[in-house]
CSV table of N, CA and C in Angstrom, one decimal:
chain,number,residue,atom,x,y,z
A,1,UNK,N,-19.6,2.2,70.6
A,1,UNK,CA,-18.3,2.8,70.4
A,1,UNK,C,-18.2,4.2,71.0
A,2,UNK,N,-17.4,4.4,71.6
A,2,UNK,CA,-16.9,5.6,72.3
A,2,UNK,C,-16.8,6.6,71.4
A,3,UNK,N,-17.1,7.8,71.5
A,3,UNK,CA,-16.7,9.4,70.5
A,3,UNK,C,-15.8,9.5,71.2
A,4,UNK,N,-15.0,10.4,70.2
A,4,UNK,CA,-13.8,11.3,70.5
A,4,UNK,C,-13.8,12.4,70.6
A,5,UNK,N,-13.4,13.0,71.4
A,5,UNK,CA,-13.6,14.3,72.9
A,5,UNK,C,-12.6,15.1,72.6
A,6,UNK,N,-12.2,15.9,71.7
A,6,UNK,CA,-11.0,16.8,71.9
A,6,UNK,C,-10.9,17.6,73.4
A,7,UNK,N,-9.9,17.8,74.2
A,7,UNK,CA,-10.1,18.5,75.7
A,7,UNK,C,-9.7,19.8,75.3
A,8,UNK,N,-9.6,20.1,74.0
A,8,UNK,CA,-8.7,21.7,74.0
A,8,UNK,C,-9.7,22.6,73.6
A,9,UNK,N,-10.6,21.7,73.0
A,9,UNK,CA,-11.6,22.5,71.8
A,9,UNK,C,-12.0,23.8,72.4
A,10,UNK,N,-12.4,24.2,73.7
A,10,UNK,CA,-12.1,25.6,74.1
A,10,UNK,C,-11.3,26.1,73.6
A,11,UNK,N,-10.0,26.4,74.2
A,11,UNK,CA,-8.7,26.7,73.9
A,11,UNK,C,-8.8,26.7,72.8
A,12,UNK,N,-8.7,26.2,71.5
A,12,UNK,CA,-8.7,26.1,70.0
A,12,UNK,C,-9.7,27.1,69.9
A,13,UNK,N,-11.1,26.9,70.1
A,13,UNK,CA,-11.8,28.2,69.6
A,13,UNK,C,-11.9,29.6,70.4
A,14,UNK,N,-11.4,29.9,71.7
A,14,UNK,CA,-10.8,31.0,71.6
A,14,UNK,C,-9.4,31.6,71.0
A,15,UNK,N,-8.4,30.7,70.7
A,15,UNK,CA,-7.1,30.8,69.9
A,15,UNK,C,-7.7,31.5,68.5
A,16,UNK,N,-8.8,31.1,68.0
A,16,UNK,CA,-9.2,30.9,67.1
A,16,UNK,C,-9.9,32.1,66.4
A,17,UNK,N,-11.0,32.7,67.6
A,17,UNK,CA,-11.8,33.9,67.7
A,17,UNK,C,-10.4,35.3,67.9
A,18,UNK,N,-9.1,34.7,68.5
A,18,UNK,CA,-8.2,35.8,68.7
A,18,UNK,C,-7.5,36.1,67.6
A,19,UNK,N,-7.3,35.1,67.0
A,19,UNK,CA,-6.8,35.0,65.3
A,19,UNK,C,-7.7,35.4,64.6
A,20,UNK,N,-9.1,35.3,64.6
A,20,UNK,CA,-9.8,36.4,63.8
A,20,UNK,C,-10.1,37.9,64.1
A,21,UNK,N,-9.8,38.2,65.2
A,21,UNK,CA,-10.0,39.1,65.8
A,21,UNK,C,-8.3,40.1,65.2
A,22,UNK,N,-7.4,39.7,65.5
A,22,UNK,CA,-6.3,39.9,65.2
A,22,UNK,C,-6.2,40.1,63.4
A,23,UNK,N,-6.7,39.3,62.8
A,23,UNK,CA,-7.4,39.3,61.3
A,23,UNK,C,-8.1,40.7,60.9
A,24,UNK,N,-9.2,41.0,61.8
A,24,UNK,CA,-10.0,42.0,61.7
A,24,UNK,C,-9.1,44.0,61.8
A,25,UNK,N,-8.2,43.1,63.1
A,25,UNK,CA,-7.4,44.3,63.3
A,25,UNK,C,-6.3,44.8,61.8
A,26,UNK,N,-6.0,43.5,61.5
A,26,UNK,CA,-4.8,43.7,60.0
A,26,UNK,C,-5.7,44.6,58.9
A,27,UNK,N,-7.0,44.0,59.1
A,27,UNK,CA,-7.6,44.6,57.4
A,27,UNK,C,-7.9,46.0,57.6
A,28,UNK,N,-8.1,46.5,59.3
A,28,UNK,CA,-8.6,48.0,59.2
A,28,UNK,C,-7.3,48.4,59.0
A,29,UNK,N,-5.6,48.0,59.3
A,29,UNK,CA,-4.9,48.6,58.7
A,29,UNK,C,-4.1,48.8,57.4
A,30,UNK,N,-4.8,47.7,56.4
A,30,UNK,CA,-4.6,47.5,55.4
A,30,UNK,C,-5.8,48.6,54.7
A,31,UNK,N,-6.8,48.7,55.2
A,31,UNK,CA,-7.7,50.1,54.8
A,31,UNK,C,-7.3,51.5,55.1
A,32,UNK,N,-6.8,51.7,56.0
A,32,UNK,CA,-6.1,52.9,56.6
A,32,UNK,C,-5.1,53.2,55.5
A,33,UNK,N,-4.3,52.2,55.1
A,33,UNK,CA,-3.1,52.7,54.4
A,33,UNK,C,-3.2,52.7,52.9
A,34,UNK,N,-4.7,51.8,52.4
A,34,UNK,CA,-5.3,52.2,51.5
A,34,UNK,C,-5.8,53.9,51.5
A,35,UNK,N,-6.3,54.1,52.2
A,35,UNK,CA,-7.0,55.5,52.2
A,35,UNK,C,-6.0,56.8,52.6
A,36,UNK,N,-5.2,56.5,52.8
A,36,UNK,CA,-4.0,56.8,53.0
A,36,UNK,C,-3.2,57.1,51.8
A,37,UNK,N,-2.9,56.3,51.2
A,37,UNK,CA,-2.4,56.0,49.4
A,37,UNK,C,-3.2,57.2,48.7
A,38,UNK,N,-4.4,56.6,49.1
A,38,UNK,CA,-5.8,57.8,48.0
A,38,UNK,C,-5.6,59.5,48.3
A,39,UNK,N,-5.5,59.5,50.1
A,39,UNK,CA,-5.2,60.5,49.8
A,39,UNK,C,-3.9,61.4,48.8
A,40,UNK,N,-2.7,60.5,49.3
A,40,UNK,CA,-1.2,61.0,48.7
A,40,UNK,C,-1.7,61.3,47.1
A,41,UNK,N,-2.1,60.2,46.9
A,41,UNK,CA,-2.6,60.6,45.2
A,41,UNK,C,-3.2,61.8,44.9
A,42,UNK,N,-4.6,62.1,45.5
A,42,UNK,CA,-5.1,63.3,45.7
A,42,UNK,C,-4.3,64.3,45.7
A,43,UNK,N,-3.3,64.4,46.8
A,43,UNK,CA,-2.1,65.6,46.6
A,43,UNK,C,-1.3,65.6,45.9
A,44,UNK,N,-0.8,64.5,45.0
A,44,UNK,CA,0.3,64.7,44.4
A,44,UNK,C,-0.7,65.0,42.5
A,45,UNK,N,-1.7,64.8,42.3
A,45,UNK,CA,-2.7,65.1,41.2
A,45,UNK,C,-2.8,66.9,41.6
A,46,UNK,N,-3.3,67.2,42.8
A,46,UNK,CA,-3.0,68.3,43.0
A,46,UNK,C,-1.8,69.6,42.6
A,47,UNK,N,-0.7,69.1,43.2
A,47,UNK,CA,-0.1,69.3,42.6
A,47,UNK,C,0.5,69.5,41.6
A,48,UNK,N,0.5,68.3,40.7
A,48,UNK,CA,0.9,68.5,38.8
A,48,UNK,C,-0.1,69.3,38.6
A,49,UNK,N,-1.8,69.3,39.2
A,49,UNK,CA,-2.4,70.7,38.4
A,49,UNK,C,-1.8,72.6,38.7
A,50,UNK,N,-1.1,72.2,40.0
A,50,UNK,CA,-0.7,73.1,40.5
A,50,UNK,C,0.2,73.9,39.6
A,51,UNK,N,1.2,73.0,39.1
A,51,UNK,CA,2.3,73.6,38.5
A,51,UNK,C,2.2,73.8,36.9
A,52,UNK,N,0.6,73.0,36.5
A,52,UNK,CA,0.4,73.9,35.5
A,52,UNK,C,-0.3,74.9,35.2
A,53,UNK,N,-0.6,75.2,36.4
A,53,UNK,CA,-1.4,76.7,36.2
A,53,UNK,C,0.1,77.6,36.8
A,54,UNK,N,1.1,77.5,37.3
A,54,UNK,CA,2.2,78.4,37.5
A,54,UNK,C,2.7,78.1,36.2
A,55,UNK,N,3.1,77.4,35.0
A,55,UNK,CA,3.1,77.5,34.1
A,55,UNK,C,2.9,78.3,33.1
A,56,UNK,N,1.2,78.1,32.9
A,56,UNK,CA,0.2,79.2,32.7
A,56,UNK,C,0.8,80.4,32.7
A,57,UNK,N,0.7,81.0,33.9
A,57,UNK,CA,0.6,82.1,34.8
A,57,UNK,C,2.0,82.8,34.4
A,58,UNK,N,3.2,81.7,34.3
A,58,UNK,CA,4.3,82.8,34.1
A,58,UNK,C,4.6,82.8,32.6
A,59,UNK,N,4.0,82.1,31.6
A,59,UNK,CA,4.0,82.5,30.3
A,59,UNK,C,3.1,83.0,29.9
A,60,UNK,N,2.4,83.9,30.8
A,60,UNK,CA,1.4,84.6,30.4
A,60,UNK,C,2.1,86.5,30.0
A,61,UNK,N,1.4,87.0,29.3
A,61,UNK,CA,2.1,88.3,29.1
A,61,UNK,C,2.6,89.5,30.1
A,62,UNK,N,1.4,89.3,31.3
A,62,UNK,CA,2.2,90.2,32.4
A,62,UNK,C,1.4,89.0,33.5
A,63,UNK,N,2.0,88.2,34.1
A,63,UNK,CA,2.1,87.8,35.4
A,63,UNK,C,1.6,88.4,36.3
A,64,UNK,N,0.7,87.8,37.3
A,64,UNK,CA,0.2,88.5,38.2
A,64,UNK,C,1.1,87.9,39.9
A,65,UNK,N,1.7,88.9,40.1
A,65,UNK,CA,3.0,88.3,41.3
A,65,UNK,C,1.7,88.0,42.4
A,66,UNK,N,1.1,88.3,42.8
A,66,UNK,CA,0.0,88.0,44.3
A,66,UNK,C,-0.5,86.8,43.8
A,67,UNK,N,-1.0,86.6,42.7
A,67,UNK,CA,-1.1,84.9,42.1
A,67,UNK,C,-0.4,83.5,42.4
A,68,UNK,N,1.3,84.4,41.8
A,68,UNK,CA,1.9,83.4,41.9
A,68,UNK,C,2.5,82.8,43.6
A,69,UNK,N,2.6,83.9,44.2
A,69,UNK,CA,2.8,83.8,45.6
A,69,UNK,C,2.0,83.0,46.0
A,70,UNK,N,0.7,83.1,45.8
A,70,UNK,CA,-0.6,82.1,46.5
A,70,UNK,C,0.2,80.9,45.9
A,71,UNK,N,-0.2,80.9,44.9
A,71,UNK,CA,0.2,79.5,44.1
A,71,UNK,C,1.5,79.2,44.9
A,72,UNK,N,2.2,79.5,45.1
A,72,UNK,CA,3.7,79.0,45.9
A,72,UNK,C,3.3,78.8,47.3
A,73,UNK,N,2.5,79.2,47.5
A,73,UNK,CA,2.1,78.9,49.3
A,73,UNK,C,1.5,77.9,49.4
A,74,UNK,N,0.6,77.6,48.5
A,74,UNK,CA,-0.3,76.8,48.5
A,74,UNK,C,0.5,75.2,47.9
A,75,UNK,N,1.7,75.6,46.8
A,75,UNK,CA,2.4,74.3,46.4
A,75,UNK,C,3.7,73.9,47.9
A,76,UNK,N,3.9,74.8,48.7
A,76,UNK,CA,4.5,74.4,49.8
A,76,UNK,C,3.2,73.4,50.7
A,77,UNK,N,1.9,73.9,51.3
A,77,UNK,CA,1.1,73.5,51.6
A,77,UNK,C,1.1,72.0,51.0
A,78,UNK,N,1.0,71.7,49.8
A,78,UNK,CA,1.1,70.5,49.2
A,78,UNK,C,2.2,69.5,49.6
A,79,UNK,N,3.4,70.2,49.5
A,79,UNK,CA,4.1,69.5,50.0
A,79,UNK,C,4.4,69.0,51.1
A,80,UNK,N,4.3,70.0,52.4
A,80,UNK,CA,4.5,69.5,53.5
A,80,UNK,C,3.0,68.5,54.0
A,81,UNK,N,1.7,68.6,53.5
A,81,UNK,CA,0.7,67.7,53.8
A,81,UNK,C,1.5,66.3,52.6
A,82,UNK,N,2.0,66.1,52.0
A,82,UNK,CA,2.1,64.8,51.4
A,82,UNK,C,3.7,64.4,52.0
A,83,UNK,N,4.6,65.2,52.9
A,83,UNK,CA,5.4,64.4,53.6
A,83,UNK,C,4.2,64.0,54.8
A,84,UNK,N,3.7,64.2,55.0
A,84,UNK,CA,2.9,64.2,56.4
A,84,UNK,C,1.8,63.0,56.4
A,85,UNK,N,1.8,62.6,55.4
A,85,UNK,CA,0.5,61.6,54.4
A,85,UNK,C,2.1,60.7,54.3
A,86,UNK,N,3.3,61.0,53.6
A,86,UNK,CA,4.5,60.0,53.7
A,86,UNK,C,4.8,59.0,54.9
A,87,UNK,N,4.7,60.3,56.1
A,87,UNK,CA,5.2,59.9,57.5
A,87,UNK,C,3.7,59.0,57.7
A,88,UNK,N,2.6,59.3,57.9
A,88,UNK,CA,1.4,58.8,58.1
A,88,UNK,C,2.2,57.1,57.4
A,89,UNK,N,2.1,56.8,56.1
A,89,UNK,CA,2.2,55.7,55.7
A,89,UNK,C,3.6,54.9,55.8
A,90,UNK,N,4.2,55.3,56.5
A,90,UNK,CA,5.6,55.0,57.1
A,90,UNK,C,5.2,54.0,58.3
A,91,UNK,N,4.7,55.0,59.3
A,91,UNK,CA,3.8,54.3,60.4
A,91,UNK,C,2.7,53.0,60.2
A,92,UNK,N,1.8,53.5,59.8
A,92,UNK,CA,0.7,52.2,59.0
A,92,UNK,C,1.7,51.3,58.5
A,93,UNK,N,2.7,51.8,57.5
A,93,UNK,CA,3.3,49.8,57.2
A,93,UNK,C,4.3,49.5,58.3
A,94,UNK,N,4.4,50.5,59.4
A,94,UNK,CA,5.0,49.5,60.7
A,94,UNK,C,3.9,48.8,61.1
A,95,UNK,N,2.7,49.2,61.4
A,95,UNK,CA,1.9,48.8,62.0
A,95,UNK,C,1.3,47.8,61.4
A,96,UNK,N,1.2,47.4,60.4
A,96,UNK,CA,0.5,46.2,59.3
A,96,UNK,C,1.7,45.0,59.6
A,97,UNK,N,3.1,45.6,59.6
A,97,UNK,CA,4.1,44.6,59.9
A,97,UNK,C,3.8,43.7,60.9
A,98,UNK,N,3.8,44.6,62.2
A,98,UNK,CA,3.4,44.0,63.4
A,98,UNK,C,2.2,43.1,63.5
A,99,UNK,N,1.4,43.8,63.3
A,99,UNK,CA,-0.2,43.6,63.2
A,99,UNK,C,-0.4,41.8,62.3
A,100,UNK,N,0.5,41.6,61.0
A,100,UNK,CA,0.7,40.3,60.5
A,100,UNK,C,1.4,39.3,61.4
A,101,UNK,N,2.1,39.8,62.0
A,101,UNK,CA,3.2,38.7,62.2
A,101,UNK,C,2.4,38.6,63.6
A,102,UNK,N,1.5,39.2,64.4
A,102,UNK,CA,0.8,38.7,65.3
A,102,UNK,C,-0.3,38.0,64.9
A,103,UNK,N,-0.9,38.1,63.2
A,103,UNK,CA,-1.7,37.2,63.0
A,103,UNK,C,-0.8,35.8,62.3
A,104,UNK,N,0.3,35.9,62.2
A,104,UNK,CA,1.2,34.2,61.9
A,104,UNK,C,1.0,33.7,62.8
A,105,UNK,N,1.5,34.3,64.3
A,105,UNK,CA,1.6,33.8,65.3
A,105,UNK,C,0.4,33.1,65.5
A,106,UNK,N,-0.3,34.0,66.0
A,106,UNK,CA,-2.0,33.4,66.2
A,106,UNK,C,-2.3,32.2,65.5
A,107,UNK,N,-2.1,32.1,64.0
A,107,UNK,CA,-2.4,30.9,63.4
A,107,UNK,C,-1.9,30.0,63.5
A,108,UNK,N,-0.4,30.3,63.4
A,108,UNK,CA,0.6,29.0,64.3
A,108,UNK,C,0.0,28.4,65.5
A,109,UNK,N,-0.2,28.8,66.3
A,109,UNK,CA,-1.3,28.9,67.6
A,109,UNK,C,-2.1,27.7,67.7
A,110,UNK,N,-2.9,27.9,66.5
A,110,UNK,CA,-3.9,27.5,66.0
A,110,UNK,C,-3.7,26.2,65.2
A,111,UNK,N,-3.0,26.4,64.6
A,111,UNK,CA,-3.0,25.1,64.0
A,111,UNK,C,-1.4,24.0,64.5
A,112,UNK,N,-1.1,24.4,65.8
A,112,UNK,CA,-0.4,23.2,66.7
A,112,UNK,C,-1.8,23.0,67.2
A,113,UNK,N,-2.7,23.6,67.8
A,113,UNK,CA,-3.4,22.7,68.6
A,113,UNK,C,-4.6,21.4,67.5
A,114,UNK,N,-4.8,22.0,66.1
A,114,UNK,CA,-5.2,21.2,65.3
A,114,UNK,C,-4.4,20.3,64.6
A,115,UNK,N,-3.2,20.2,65.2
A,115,UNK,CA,-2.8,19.1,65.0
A,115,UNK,C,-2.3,17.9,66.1
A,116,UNK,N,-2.6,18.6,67.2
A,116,UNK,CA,-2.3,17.9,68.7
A,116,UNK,C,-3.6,17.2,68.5
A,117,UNK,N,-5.0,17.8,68.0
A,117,UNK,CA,-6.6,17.0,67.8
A,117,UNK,C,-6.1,15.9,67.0
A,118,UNK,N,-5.6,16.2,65.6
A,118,UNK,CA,-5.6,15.2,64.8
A,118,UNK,C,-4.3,14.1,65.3
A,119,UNK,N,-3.5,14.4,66.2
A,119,UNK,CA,-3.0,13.0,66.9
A,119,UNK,C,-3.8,12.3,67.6
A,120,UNK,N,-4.5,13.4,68.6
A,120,UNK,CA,-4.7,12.9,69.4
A,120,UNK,C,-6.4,11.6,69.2
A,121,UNK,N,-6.7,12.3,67.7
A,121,UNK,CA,-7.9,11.5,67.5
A,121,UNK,C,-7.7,10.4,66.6
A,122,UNK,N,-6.0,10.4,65.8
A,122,UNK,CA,-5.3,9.4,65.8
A,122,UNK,C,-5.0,8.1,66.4
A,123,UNK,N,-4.9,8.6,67.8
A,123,UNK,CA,-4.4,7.3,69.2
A,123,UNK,C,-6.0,6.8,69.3
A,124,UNK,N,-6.6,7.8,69.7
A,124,UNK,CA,-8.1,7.6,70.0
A,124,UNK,C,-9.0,6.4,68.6
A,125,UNK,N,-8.7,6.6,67.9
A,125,UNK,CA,-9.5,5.5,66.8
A,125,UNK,C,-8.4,4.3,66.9
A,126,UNK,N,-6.7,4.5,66.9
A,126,UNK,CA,-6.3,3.2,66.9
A,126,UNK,C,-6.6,2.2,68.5
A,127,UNK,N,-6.8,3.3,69.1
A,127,UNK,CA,-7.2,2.3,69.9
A,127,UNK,C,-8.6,1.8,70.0
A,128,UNK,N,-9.9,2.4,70.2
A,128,UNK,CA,-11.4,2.1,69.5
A,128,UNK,C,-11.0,0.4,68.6
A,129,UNK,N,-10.0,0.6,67.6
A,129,UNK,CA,-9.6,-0.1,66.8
A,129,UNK,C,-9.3,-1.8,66.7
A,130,UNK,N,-8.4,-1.1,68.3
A,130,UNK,CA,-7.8,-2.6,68.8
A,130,UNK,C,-9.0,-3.1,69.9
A,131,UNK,N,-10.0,-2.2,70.3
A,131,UNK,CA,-10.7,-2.6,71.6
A,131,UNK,C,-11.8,-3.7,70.6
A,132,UNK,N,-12.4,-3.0,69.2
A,132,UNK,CA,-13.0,-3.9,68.7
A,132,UNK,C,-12.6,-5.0,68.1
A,133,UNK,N,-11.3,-5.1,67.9
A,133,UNK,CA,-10.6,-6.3,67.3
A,133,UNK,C,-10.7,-7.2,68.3
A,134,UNK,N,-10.5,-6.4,69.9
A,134,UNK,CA,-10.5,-7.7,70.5
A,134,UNK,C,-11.5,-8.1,70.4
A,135,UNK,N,-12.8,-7.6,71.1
A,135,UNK,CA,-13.7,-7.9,71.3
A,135,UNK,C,-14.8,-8.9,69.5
A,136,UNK,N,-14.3,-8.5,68.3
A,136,UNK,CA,-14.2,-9.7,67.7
A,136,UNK,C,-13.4,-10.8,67.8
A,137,UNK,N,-12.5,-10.7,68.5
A,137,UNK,CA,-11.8,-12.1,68.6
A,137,UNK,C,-12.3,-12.8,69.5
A,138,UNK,N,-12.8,-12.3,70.8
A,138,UNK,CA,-13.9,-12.8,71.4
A,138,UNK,C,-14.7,-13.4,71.1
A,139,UNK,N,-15.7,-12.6,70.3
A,139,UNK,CA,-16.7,-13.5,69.4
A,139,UNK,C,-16.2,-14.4,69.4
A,140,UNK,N,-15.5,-14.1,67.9
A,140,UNK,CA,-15.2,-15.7,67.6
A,140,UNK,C,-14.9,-16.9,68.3
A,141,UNK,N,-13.4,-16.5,69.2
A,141,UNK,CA,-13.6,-17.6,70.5
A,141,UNK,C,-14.6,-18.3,70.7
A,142,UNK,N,-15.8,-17.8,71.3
A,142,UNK,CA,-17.2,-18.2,72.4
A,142,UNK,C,-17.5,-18.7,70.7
A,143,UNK,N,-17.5,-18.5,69.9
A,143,UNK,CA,-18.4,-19.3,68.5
A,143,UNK,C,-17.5,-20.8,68.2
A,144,UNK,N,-16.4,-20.3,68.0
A,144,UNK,CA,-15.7,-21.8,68.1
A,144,UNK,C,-15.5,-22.4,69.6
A,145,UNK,N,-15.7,-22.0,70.3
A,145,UNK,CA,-16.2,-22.6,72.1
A,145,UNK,C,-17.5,-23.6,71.9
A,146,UNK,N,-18.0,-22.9,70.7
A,146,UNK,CA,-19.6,-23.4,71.2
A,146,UNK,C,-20.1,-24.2,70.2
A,147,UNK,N,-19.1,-24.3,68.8
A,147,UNK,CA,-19.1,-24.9,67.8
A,147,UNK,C,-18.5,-26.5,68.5
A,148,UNK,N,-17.6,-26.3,68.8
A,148,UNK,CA,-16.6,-27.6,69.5
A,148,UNK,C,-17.4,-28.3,70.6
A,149,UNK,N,-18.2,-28.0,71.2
A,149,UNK,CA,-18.8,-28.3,72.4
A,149,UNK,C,-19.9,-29.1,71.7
């Protein structure tokens, strides 16, 4: 009996290696925008400490104004690095968007051509199927040929 030969199986396993490849690219930006996240945390933890030591500092009996100034420069500083960490993660979930919908694609890809195999290894056994049917009906012929004789 004849094996069955898919002709694409290249094709399919580079489709395939490009869809993992394309995979590999999604998770470094699903890491990115993880580490990303940690940072914003980081500054915005920052901050609530921030604003309790200006708390502090102005219910304190005499205030030290060169303090609080820092403290104000430094809670601007905060803020514009966590719009900046904002904008950062703004970008990354465009990029994760894209970056998925090129890995659907890829797998769509992928699994038409694994289903073009499984027709095509469909046709391939029904016919295998019918070649041995004949060939036992054969048989039998030449047996009742040789029975009758």
């Amino acid at each position: 009996m004849a094996r069955f030969k898919f002709r694409l199986a290249t094709l399919r396993r580079l489709r395939e290696q490009h869809r993992d490849e394309l995979r590999g690219r999604l998770a470094e930006a699903y890491e990115a925008e993880r580490l990303l996240a940690e940072q914003r945390r980081g500054v915005h933890d920052e901050t609530a400490t921030l604003r309790d030591v200006q708390r502090q500092m102005v219910s304190a009996a005499s205030p030290n104004v060169n303090q609080l100034l820092e403290a104000q420069r430094y809670g601007a500083l905060l803020q514009s690095r966590d719009a900046a960490l904002g904008k950062q993660m703004q970008q990354v979930a465009e990029e994760i968007e894209r970056r998925r919908l090129a890995v659907v694609e890829a797998d769509r890809q992928v699994k038409a051509l694994d289903k073009l195999e499984d027709r095509q290894r469909a046709e391939f056994d029904a016919v295998q199927l019918q070649i041995q049917q004949k060939e036992m009906d054969e048989i039998a012929g030449q047996r009742r040929g040789a029975v009758e004789a």
